């Protein structure tokens, strides 16, 4: 049995900004949110980004903060995605029940892990996800019945490839139905492939790993994304990738103060 996916769906919801931009090949730009603040979420959502990845893996984000940030971001017409701590079904359920427009799952190393993520991200008959929350319909600007009918083919399921093992298995991971996007975590990938970070991105082993991931994603019709540290790198990376995540709210604050203090004290 075949199903429509976010890449093939005919459903259009104007609230799903990231999905709509990806389908239009307009090269959307995201960023990461690591601070547990409703107000920070609002401020970042007003900058012009298309999506914000709420970082429950490395950020200081609790379940309560994730719910608040998801609501704040979606209310401003930007797509909230949630990066989970791990692949547990309850974490997937909580993120999607909060109203996330998609999930980002770290450290996916095998096709079986990817299939497990998909199974807990989809309502039956595609998956095992249970229903019980009114919040996602609010974040999607619709009613519960419509959300239930459309969620399976409009929510973005994104998995991260960031290890040698993941690269070795990337073709099989990309072949998994229900995986919509592959995200490259360059720092963890560099640690695994090179033994240090950050990568200079001139190392043959690192370049080869990136190329293998992009090639596999293209072969299986998946969107592919990576982290970019600044606007100039975003512009360069968007020549290859469908979307990028530009830095992090925490780094943005640090960088601004560092730069302006240097000016003030010069």
Coordinates of C-alpha atoms in Angstrom, one line a residue:
X1 CA 0.0 0.0 0.0
X2 CA 1.4 3.4 -0.9
X3 CA 0.7 6.7 0.8
X4 CA 1.2 10.4 0.1
X5 CA 4.1 12.0 1.8
X6 CA 5.0 15.7 2.6
X7 CA 6.9 15.6 -0.7
X8 CA 4.0 14.4 -2.8
X9 CA 0.9 15.6 -0.9
X10 CA -1.7 17.7 -2.7
X11 CA -2.8 19.1 0.7
X12 CA -2.1 22.8 1.1
X13 CA -2.2 24.5 4.5
X14 CA -0.8 28.1 4.5
X15 CA 0.3 27.7 8.1
X16 CA 2.9 25.0 7.2
X17 CA 5.5 27.5 6.1
X18 CA 8.5 25.2 6.0
X19 CA 6.7 22.5 4.1
X20 CA 5.3 24.9 1.6
X21 CA 8.7 26.5 1.0
X22 CA 10.3 23.1 0.5
X23 CA 7.7 22.0 -1.9
X24 CA 8.1 25.3 -3.8
X25 CA 11.9 24.7 -3.8
X26 CA 12.4 28.2 -2.5
X27 CA 15.3 27.3 -0.2
X28 CA 13.9 28.0 3.2
X29 CA 16.1 28.9 6.1
X30 CA 15.7 27.7 9.7
X31 CA 17.6 28.2 12.9
X32 CA 17.9 26.5 16.3
X33 CA 16.3 27.6 19.6
X34 CA 18.1 26.4 22.7
X35 CA 16.9 28.8 25.4
X36 CA 13.7 28.0 27.4
X37 CA 11.9 31.2 26.7
X38 CA 8.5 31.9 25.2
X39 CA 9.7 35.5 24.5
X40 CA 12.9 34.3 22.8
X41 CA 10.8 32.0 20.6
X42 CA 8.6 35.0 19.6
X43 CA 11.6 37.2 18.9
X44 CA 13.4 34.7 16.7
X45 CA 10.1 33.8 14.9
X46 CA 9.8 37.5 13.9
X47 CA 13.2 37.7 12.2
X48 CA 12.1 36.2 8.9
X49 CA 13.1 32.6 9.3
X50 CA 10.9 29.9 7.8
X51 CA 11.3 27.3 10.6
X52 CA 12.7 27.0 14.1
X53 CA 14.1 23.8 15.5
X54 CA 13.4 23.7 19.2
X55 CA 16.4 21.9 20.5
X56 CA 15.5 19.3 23.2
X57 CA 18.7 17.4 22.6
X58 CA 21.4 20.0 23.4
X59 CA 19.4 23.0 24.4
X60 CA 18.0 24.0 27.8
X61 CA 14.5 23.0 26.8
X62 CA 12.1 21.1 29.1
X63 CA 8.8 19.6 28.0
X64 CA 6.9 22.6 29.3
X65 CA 9.3 25.0 27.4
X66 CA 8.9 22.9 24.2
X67 CA 5.1 23.3 24.4
X68 CA 5.3 27.0 24.9
X69 CA 7.9 27.6 22.2
X70 CA 5.9 25.5 19.7
X71 CA 2.8 27.5 20.3
X72 CA 4.6 30.9 20.1
X73 CA 6.4 30.0 16.9
X74 CA 3.3 28.6 15.1
X75 CA 1.2 31.5 16.1
X76 CA 3.6 33.8 14.2
X77 CA 3.3 31.9 11.0
X78 CA 6.6 30.1 11.3
X79 CA 7.1 26.3 11.4
X80 CA 8.2 24.8 14.7
X81 CA 10.2 21.6 14.6
X82 CA 11.4 19.7 17.6
X83 CA 14.7 18.0 17.8
X84 CA 14.3 15.1 20.2
X85 CA 16.8 13.8 22.8
X86 CA 16.5 10.3 21.3
X87 CA 14.1 8.0 19.4
X88 CA 11.7 7.0 22.2
X89 CA 8.1 6.9 21.2
X90 CA 6.9 9.1 24.1
X91 CA 9.3 11.9 23.0
X92 CA 8.0 11.7 19.5
X93 CA 4.4 11.8 20.7
X94 CA 5.0 14.7 23.0
X95 CA 6.6 16.8 20.3
X96 CA 3.9 16.1 17.7
X97 CA 1.1 16.5 20.3
X98 CA 2.5 19.9 21.2
X99 CA 1.8 21.0 17.6
X100 CA 5.3 20.6 16.0
X101 CA 5.2 20.8 12.2
X102 CA 7.9 18.1 12.2
X103 CA 10.6 16.3 14.2
X104 CA 14.3 16.1 13.9
X105 CA 15.8 12.9 15.4
X106 CA 19.5 12.7 16.1
X107 CA 22.0 9.9 15.7
X108 CA 20.1 7.6 13.3
X109 CA 22.6 4.9 12.3
X110 CA 20.4 2.2 10.7
X111 CA 17.3 1.7 8.6
X112 CA 15.7 -0.1 11.5
X113 CA 16.1 2.9 13.7
X114 CA 14.6 5.1 11.0
X115 CA 11.6 2.8 10.6
X116 CA 11.0 2.9 14.3
X117 CA 10.9 6.7 14.2
X118 CA 8.5 6.7 11.3
X119 CA 6.2 4.2 13.0
X120 CA 5.8 6.4 16.0
X121 CA 5.3 9.5 13.9
X122 CA 2.4 8.3 11.9
X123 CA -1.2 7.6 12.8
X124 CA -2.6 4.1 11.7
X125 CA -2.5 2.5 9.2
X126 CA 1.0 3.9 8.5
X127 CA 2.1 3.9 12.1
X128 CA 1.4 3.5 15.8
X129 CA 0.8 7.1 16.9
X130 CA -2.1 7.6 19.3
X131 CA -4.5 10.5 19.3
X132 CA -5.6 12.6 22.3
X133 CA -4.3 16.1 22.1
X134 CA -6.1 19.2 20.9
X135 CA -2.9 21.3 20.6
X136 CA -1.6 20.2 17.2
X137 CA -4.8 21.3 15.5
X138 CA -4.3 24.8 17.0
X139 CA -0.7 25.0 15.8
X140 CA -1.8 23.9 12.3
X141 CA -4.6 26.4 12.2
X142 CA -7.3 23.8 11.7
X143 CA -9.7 21.5 13.6
X144 CA -8.9 18.1 15.2
X145 CA -10.7 16.1 12.5
X146 CA -8.8 17.8 9.7
X147 CA -5.5 17.4 11.5
X148 CA -6.0 13.7 12.0
X149 CA -6.8 13.3 8.3
X150 CA -3.8 15.3 7.1
X151 CA -1.0 14.8 9.6
X152 CA 0.5 11.7 8.1
X153 CA 1.2 13.5 4.8
X154 CA 2.1 17.0 6.1
X155 CA 4.3 16.4 9.1
X156 CA 8.0 16.4 8.3
X157 CA 10.0 13.5 9.7
X158 CA 13.7 14.4 9.6
X159 CA 16.6 12.1 10.7
X160 CA 20.1 13.1 11.4
X161 CA 23.1 11.4 9.9
X162 CA 26.1 12.2 12.0
X163 CA 28.3 9.2 12.4
X164 CA 30.5 6.8 10.3
X165 CA 27.9 4.1 10.8
X166 CA 25.1 6.3 9.7
X167 CA 27.1 7.2 6.5
X168 CA 27.8 3.5 5.9
X169 CA 24.0 2.8 6.1
X170 CA 22.8 6.1 4.5
X171 CA 21.4 4.5 1.4
X172 CA 19.2 2.1 3.4
X173 CA 18.2 4.9 5.8
X174 CA 17.1 7.1 2.9
X175 CA 15.1 4.3 1.4
X176 CA 12.8 4.1 4.4
X177 CA 9.3 5.2 3.5
X178 CA 8.1 8.0 5.8
X179 CA 11.6 9.6 6.2
X180 CA 11.2 13.0 4.5
X181 CA 14.4 14.8 5.2
X182 CA 18.0 14.0 6.0
X183 CA 19.8 16.5 8.3
X184 CA 23.6 16.5 8.4
X185 CA 25.1 17.3 11.8
X186 CA 28.6 18.5 10.7
X187 CA 30.1 18.7 14.2
X188 CA 29.2 15.2 15.3
X189 CA 30.0 13.9 11.8
X190 CA 33.5 15.4 12.0
X191 CA 34.1 13.9 15.4
X192 CA 33.1 10.5 14.1
X193 CA 34.9 10.7 10.8
X194 CA 37.9 12.8 11.6
X195 CA 38.2 12.6 15.4
X196 CA 38.1 16.3 15.9
X197 CA 35.8 19.4 15.3
X198 CA 35.1 21.6 13.6
X199 CA 36.0 20.2 10.3
X200 CA 37.9 22.4 7.9
X201 CA 35.5 20.9 5.3
X202 CA 38.5 20.4 3.0
X203 CA 39.3 16.9 4.5
X204 CA 38.7 14.2 1.8
X205 CA 37.0 11.9 4.4
X206 CA 34.6 14.6 5.4
X207 CA 33.8 15.7 1.9
X208 CA 33.2 12.1 0.9
X209 CA 30.8 11.6 3.8
X210 CA 28.8 14.7 2.9
X211 CA 28.6 13.7 -0.7
X212 CA 27.5 10.2 0.1
X213 CA 24.6 11.6 2.3
X214 CA 23.5 14.1 -0.4
X215 CA 23.7 11.5 -3.1
X216 CA 21.6 8.9 -1.2
X217 CA 19.0 11.6 -0.3
X218 CA 18.7 12.6 -3.9
X219 CA 18.5 9.0 -5.1
X220 CA 15.6 8.3 -2.8
X221 CA 13.8 11.6 -3.3
X222 CA 14.4 13.0 0.2
X223 CA 15.1 16.6 1.2
X224 CA 18.5 17.2 2.6
X225 CA 19.6 19.8 5.1
X226 CA 22.6 20.9 7.2
X227 CA 23.7 23.3 9.9
X228 CA 25.3 26.5 8.6
X229 CA 27.2 28.8 11.0
X230 CA 26.4 32.2 9.3
X231 CA 24.6 33.9 6.4
X232 CA 27.5 33.6 4.0
X233 CA 27.8 29.8 4.6
X234 CA 24.0 29.5 4.3
X235 CA 24.1 31.1 0.9
X236 CA 26.9 28.7 -0.2
X237 CA 25.2 25.6 1.2
X238 CA 21.9 26.4 -0.3
X239 CA 23.4 25.8 -3.7
X240 CA 23.5 22.1 -2.7
X241 CA 21.0 21.7 0.1
X242 CA 17.2 22.1 0.1
X243 CA 17.2 24.0 3.4
X244 CA 19.7 25.0 6.1
X245 CA 19.6 25.7 9.8
X246 CA 21.5 29.0 10.4
X247 CA 23.3 28.8 13.7
X248 CA 21.6 29.0 17.1
X249 CA 20.0 31.6 19.3
X250 CA 22.6 31.1 22.0
X251 CA 25.5 31.6 19.5
X252 CA 23.8 34.7 18.1
X253 CA 23.7 36.4 21.5
X254 CA 27.3 35.4 22.3
X255 CA 28.5 36.6 18.9
X256 CA 26.8 39.9 19.1
X257 CA 28.1 40.7 22.5
X258 CA 31.6 39.5 21.6
X259 CA 31.7 41.6 18.4
X260 CA 30.2 44.8 20.0
X261 CA 32.5 44.6 23.1
X262 CA 35.5 44.4 20.8
X263 CA 34.3 47.5 19.1
X264 CA 33.6 49.3 22.3
X265 CA 37.0 48.4 23.8
X266 CA 39.1 49.1 20.7

